[in-house]
PDB file of C-alpha atoms in Angstrom:
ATOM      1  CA  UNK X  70     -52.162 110.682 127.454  1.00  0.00           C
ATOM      2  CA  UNK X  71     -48.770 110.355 125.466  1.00  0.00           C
ATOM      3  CA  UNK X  72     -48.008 113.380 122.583  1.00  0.00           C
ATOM      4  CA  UNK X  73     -48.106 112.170 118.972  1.00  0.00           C
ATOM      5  CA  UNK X  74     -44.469 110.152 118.843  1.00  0.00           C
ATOM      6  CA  UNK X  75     -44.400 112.088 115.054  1.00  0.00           C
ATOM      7  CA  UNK X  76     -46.200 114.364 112.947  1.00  0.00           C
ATOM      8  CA  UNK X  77     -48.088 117.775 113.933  1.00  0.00           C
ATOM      9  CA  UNK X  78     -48.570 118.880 117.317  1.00  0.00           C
ATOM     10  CA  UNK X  79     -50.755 121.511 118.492  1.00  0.00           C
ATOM     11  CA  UNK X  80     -50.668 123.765 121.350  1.00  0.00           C
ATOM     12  CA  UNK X  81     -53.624 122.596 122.206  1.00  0.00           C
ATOM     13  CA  UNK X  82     -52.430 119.330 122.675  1.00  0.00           C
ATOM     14  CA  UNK X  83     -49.363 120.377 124.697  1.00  0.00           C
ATOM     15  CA  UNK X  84     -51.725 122.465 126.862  1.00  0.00           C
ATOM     16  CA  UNK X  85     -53.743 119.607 127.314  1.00  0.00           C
ATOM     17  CA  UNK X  86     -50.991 117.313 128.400  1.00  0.00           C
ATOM     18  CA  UNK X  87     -48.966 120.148 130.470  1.00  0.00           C
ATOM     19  CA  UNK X  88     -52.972 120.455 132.347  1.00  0.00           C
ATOM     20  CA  UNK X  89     -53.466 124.178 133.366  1.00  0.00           C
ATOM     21  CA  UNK X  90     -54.649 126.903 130.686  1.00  0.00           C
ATOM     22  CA  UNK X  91     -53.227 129.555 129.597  1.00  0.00           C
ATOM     23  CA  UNK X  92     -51.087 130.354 126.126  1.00  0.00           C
ATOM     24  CA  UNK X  93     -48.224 128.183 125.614  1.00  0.00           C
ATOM     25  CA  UNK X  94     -44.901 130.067 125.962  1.00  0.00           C
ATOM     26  CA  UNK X  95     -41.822 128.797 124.463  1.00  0.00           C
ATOM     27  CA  UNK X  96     -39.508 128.557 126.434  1.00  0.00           C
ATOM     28  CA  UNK X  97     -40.998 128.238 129.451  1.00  0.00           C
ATOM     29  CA  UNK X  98     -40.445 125.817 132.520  1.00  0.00           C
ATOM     30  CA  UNK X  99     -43.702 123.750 131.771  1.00  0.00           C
ATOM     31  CA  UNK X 100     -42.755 123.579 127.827  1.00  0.00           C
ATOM     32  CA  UNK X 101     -39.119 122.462 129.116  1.00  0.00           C
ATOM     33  CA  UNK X 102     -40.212 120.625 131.771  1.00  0.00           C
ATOM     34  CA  UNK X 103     -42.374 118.493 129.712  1.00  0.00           C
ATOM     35  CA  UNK X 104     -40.383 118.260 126.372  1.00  0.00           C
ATOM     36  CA  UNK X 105     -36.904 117.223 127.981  1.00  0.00           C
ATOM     37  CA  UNK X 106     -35.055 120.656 126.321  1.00  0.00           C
ATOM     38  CA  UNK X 107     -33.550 122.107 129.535  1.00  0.00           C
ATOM     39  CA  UNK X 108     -31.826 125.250 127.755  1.00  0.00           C
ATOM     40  CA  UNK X 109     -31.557 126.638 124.574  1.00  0.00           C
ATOM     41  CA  UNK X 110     -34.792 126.896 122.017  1.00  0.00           C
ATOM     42  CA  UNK X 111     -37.315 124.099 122.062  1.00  0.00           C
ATOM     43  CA  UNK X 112     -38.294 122.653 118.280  1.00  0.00           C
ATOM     44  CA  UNK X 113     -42.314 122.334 117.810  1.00  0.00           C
ATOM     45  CA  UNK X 114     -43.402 119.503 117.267  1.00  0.00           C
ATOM     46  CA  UNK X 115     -40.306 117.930 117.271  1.00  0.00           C
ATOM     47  CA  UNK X 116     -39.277 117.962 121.069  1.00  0.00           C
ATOM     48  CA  UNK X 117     -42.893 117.509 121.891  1.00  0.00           C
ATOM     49  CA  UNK X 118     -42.977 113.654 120.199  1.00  0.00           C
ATOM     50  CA  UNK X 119     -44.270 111.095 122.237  1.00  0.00           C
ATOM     51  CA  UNK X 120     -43.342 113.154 125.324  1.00  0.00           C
ATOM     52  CA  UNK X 121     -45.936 112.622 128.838  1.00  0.00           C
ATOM     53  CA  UNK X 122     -46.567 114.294 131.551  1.00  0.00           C
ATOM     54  CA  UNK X 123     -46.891 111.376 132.920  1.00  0.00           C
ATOM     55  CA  UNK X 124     -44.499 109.408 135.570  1.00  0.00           C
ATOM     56  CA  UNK X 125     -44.095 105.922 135.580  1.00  0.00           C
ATOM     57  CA  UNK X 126     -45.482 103.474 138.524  1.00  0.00           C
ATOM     58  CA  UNK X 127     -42.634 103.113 141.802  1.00  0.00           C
ATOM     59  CA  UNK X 128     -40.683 100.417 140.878  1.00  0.00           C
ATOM     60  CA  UNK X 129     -41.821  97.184 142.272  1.00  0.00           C
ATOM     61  CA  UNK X 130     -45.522  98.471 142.250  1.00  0.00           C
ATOM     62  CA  UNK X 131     -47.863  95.749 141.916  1.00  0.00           C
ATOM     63  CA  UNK X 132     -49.608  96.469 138.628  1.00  0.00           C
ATOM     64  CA  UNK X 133     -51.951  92.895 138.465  1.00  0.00           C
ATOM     65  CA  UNK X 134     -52.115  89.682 140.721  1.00  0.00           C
ATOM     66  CA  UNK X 135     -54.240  87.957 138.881  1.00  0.00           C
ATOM     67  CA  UNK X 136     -55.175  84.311 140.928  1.00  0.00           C
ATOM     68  CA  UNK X 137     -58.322  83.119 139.117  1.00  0.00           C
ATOM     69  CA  UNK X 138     -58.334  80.811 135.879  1.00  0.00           C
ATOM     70  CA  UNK X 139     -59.879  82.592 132.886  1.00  0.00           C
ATOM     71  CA  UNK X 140     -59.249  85.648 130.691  1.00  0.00           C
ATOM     72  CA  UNK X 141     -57.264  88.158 132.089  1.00  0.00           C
ATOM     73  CA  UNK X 142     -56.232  91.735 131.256  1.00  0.00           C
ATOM     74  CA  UNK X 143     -53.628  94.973 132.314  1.00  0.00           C
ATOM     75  CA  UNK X 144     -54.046  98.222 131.080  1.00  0.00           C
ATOM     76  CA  UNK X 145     -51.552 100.889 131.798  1.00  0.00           C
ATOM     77  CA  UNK X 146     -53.789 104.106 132.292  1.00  0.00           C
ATOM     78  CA  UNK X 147     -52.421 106.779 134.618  1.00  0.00           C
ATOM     79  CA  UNK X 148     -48.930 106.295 134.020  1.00  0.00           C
ATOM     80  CA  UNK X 149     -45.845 106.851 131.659  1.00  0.00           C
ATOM     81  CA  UNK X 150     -44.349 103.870 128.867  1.00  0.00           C
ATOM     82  CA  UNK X 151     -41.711 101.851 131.102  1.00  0.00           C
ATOM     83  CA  UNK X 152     -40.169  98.346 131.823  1.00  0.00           C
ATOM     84  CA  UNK X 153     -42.721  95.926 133.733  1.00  0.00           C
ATOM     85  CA  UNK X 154     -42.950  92.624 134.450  1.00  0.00           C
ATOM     86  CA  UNK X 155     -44.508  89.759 133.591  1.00  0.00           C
ATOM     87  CA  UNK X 156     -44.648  86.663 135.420  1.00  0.00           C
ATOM     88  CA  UNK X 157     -46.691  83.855 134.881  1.00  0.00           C
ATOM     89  CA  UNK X 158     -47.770  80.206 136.280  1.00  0.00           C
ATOM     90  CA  UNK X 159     -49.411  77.306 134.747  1.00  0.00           C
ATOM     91  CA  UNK X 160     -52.344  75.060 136.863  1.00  0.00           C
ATOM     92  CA  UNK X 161     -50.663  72.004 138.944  1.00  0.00           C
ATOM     93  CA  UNK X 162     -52.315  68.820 137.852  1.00  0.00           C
ATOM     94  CA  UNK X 163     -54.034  66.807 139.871  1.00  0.00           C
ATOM     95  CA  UNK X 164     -52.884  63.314 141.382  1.00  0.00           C
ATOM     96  CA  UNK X 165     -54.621  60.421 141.684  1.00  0.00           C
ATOM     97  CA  UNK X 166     -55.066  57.331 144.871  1.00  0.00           C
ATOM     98  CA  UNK X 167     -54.864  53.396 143.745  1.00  0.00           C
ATOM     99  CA  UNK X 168     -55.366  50.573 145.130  1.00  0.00           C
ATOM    100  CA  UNK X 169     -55.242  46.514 144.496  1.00  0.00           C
ATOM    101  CA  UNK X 170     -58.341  45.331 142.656  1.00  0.00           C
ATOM    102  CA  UNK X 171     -60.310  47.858 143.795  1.00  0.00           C
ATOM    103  CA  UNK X 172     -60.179  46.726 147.236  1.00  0.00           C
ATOM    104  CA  UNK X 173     -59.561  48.666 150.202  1.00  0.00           C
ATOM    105  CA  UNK X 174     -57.391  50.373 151.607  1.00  0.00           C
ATOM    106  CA  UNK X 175     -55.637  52.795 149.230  1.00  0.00           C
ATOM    107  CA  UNK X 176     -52.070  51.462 148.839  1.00  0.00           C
ATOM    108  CA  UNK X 177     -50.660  54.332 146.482  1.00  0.00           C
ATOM    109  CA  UNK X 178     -50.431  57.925 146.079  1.00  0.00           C
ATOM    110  CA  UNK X 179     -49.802  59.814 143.264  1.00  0.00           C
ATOM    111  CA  UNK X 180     -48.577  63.989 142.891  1.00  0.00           C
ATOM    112  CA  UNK X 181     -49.760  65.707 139.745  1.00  0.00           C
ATOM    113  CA  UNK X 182     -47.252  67.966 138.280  1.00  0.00           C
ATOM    114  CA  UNK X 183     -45.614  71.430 139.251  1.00  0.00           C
ATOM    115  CA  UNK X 184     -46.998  74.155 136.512  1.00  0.00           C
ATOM    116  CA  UNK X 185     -44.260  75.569 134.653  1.00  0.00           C
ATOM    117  CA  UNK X 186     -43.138  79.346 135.099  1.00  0.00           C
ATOM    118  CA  UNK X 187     -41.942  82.328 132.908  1.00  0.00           C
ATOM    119  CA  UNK X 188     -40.823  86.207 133.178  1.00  0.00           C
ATOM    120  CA  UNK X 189     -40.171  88.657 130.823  1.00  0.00           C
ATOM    121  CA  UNK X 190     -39.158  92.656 131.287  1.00  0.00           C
ATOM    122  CA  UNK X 191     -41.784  94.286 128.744  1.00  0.00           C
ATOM    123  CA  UNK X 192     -42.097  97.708 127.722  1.00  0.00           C
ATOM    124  CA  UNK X 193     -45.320  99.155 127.491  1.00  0.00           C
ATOM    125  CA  UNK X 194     -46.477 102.247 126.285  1.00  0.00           C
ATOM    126  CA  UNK X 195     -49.049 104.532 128.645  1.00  0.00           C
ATOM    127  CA  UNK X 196     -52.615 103.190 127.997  1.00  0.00           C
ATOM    128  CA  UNK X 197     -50.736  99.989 126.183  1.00  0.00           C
ATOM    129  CA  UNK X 198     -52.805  97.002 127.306  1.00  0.00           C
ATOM    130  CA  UNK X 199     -51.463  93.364 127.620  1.00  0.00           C
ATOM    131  CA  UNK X 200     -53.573  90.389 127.783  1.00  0.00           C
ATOM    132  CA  UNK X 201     -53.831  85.823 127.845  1.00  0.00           C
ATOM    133  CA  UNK X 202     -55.678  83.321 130.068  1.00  0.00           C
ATOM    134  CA  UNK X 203     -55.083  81.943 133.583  1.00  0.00           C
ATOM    135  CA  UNK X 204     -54.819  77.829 133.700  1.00  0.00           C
ATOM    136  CA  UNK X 205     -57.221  76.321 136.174  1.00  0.00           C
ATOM    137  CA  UNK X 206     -55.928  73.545 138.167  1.00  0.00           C
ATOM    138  CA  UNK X 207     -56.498  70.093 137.010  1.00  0.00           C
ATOM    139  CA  UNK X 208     -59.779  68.516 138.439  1.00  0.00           C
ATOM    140  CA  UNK X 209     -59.198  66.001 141.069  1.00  0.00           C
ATOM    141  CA  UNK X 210     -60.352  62.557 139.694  1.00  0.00           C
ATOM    142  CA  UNK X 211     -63.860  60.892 141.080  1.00  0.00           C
ATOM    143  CA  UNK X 212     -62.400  57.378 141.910  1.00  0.00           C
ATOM    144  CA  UNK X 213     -59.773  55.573 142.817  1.00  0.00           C
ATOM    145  CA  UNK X 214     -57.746  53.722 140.179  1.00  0.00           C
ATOM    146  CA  UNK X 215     -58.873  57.064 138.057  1.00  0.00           C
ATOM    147  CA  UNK X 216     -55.733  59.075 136.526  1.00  0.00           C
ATOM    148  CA  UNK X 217     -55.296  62.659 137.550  1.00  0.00           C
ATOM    149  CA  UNK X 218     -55.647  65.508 135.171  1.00  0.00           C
ATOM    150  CA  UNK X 219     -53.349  68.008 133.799  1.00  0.00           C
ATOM    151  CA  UNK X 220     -53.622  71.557 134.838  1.00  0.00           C
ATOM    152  CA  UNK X 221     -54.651  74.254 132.423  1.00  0.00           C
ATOM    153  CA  UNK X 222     -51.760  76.620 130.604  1.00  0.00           C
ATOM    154  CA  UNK X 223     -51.400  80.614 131.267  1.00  0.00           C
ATOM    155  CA  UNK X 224     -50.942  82.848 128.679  1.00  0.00           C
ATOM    156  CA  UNK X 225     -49.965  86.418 127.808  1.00  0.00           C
ATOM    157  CA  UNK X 226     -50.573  87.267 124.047  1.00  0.00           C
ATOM    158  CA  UNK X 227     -48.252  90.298 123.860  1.00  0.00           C
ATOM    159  CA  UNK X 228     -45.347  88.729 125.451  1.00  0.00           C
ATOM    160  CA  UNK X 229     -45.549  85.583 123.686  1.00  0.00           C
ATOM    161  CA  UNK X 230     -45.348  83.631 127.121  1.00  0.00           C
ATOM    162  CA  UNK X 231     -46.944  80.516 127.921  1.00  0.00           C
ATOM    163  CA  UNK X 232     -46.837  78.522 131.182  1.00  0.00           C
ATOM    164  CA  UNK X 233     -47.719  75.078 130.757  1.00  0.00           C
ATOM    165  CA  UNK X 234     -49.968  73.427 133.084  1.00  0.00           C
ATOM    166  CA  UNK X 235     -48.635  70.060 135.125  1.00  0.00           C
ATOM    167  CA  UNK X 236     -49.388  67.031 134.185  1.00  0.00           C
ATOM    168  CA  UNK X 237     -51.885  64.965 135.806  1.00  0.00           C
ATOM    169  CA  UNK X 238     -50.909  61.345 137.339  1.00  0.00           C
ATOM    170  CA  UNK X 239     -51.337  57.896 135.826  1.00  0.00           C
ATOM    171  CA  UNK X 240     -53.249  56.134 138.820  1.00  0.00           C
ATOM    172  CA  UNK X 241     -51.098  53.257 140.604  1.00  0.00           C
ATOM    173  CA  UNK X 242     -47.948  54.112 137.678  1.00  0.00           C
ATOM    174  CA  UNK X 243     -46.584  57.472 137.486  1.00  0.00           C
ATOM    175  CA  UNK X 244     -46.562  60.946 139.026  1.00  0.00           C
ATOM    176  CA  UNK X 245     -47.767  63.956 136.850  1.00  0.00           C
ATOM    177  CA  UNK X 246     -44.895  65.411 134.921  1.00  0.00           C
ATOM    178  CA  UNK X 247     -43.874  68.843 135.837  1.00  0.00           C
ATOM    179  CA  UNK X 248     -45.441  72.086 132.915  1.00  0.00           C
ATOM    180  CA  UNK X 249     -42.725  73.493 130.604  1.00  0.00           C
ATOM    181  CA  UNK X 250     -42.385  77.567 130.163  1.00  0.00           C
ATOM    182  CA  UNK X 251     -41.373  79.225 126.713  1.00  0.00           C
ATOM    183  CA  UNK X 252     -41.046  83.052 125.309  1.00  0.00           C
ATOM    184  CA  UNK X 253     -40.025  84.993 128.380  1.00  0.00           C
ATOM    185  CA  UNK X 254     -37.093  86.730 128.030  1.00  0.00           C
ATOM    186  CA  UNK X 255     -35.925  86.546 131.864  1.00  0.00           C
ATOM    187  CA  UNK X 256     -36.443  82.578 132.375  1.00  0.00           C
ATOM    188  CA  UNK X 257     -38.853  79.710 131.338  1.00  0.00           C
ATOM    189  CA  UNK X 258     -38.528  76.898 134.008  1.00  0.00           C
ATOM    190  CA  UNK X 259     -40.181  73.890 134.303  1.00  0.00           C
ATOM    191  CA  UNK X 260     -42.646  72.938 137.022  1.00  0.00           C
ATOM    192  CA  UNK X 261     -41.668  69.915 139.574  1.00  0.00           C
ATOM    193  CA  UNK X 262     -42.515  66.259 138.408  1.00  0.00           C
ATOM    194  CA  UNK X 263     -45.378  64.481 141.504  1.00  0.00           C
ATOM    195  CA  UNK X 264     -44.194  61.297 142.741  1.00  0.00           C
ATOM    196  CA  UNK X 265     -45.135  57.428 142.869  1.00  0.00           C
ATOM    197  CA  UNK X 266     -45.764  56.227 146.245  1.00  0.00           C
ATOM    198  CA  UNK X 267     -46.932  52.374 146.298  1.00  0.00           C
ATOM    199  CA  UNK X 268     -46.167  51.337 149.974  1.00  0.00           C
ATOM    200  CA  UNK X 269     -48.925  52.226 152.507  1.00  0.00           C
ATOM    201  CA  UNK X 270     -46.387  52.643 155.040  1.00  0.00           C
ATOM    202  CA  UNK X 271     -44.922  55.995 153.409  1.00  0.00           C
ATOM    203  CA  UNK X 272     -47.507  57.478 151.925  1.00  0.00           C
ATOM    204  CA  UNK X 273     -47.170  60.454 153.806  1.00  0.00           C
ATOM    205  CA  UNK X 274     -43.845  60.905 151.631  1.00  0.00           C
ATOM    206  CA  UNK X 275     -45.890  61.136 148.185  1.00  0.00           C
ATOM    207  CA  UNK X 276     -45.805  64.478 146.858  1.00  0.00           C
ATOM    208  CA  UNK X 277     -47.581  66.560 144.262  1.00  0.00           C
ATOM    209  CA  UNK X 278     -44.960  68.938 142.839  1.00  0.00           C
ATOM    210  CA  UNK X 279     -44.024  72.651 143.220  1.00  0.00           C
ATOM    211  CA  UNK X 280     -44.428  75.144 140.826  1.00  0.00           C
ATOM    212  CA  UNK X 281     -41.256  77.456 140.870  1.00  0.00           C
ATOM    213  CA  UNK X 282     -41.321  80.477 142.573  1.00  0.00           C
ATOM    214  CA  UNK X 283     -44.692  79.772 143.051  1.00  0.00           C
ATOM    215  CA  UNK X 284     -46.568  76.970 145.014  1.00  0.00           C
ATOM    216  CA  UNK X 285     -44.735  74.927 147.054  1.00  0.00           C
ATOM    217  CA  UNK X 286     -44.724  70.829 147.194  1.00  0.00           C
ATOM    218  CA  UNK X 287     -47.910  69.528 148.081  1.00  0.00           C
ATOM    219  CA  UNK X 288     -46.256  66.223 150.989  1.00  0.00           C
ATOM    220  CA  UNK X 289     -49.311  64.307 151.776  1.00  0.00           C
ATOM    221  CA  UNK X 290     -52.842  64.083 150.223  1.00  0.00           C
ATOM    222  CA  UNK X 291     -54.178  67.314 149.532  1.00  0.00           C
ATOM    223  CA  UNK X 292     -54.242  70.195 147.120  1.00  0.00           C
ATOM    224  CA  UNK X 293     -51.922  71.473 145.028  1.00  0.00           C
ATOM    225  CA  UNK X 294     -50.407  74.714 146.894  1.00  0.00           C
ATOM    226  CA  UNK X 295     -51.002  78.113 145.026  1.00  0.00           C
ATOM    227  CA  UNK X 296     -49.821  79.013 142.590  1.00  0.00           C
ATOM    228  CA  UNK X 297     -49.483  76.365 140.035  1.00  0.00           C
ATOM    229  CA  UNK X 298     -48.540  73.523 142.729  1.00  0.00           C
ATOM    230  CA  UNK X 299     -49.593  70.049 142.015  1.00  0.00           C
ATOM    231  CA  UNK X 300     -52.117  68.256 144.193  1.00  0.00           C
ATOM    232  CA  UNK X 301     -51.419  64.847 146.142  1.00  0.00           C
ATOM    233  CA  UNK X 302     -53.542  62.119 145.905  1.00  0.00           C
ATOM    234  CA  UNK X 303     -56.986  62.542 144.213  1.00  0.00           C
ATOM    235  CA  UNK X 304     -57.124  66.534 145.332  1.00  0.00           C
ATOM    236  CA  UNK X 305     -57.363  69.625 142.704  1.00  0.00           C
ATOM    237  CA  UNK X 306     -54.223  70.661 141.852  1.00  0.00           C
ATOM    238  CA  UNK X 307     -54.054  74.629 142.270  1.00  0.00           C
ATOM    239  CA  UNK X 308     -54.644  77.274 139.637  1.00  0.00           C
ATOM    240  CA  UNK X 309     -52.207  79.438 137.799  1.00  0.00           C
ATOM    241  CA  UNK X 310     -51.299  83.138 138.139  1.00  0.00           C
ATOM    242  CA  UNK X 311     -50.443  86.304 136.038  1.00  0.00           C
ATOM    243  CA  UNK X 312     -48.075  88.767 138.074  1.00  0.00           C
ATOM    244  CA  UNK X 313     -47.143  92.037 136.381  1.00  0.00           C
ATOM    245  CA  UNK X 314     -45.114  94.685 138.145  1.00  0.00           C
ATOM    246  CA  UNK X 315     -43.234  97.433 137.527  1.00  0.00           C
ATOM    247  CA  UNK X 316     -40.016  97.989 137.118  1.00  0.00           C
TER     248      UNK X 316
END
């Protein structure tokens, strides 16, 4: 646990936070190991306030990889207050196949959009928790001639962050549009538009699109590529992603 950052502070409570037992002794190296003061007197409480004996997690520590859509939640137990990361992807949306009248075979191809992406550097406290949703993918359409469907958007409610899902297609017209990104502090980029193949003869060109720094461009029918990346054709377009490190 982190001291009181104002107010009283007991010896109890620095005992408890130094670990050990024994009377507290000030000055002594725990009491100036823990409260910063490396000579001179040390000032009770005040040189005790909102001091740990904690450390913070190695930099680049993997804190939460969160890859499944739903609620999500990080809570910093067992270390110090520090800088972390948070990075987050929207669901890719699904594309969609068309044809002529219904008639066989499929003629067209269409991506479902990139989800969007955003970062922030966040500081949070020891035994702060952060929390927000992970987007699903968007479901891959029943039918032919059937429009895709737009991926869901991933959230963290401390941060402010939202990662938009992609957009799904419009069937024999228009690839899904990429997911816009707002409130991180680092970057908010926007996920990569699918695309609108109607020649049989280069289908194999049609694309669903990438998510950034995240799931790559889906060339060909299939799913979108984790995270975030759009699906080609009438696929599922893959589901977002929460990423918190430290830093």
């Amino acid at each position: 646990m982190t001291l009181p950052a104002s107010g009283p502070i007991t010896f109890a409570q620095i005992r408890t936070e130094i670990g050990g037992s024994g009377p507290i002794v000030l000055p002594s190296t725990e009491t100036r190991t823990l409260s910063g003061v490396a000579s001179g007197p040390i000032v009770c409480p005040n040189d005790f306030w909102g001091k740990s004996s904690l450390s913070p997690a190695p930099s680049g520590t993997t804190l939460l990889s969160k890859t499944s859509s739903g609620a999500w939640s990080y809570t910093h137990s067992g270390y110090a207050a520090q800088t972390i990361t948070v990075e987050i992807w929207g669901g890719g949306g699904s594309g969609s196949s068309s044809n002529t009248g219904g008639k066989s075979p499929v003629i067209g191809d269409q991506g479902g959009g990139g989800g969007g992406y955003s970062k922030e550097t966040y500081s949070i406290a020891a035994s702060g928790t952060i929390s927000g949703s992970v987007g699903a993918g968007g479901v891959a359409p029943g039918s032919t001639n059937t429009n895709g469907n737009a991926g869901g958007a991933t959230t963290c409610s401390q941060t402010g962050q939202t990662a938009n899902g992609g957009g799904g297609s419009t069937a024999g017209s228009a690839g899904g549009a990429g997911g816009t990104a707002s409130g991180g502090n680092v970057t908010n980029t926007t996920g990569e538009a699918g695309t609108n193949v109607l020649t049989p003869a280069d289908l194999s060109t049609a694309y669903g699109g990438a998510s950034p720094n995240g799931g790559a461009r889906r060339t060909g029918a299939g799913a979108g590529n984790a995270p975030g990346g759009g699906s080609c054709a009438a696929n599922t377009g893959a589901i977002g992603k929460v990423l918190v490190k430290a830093q």
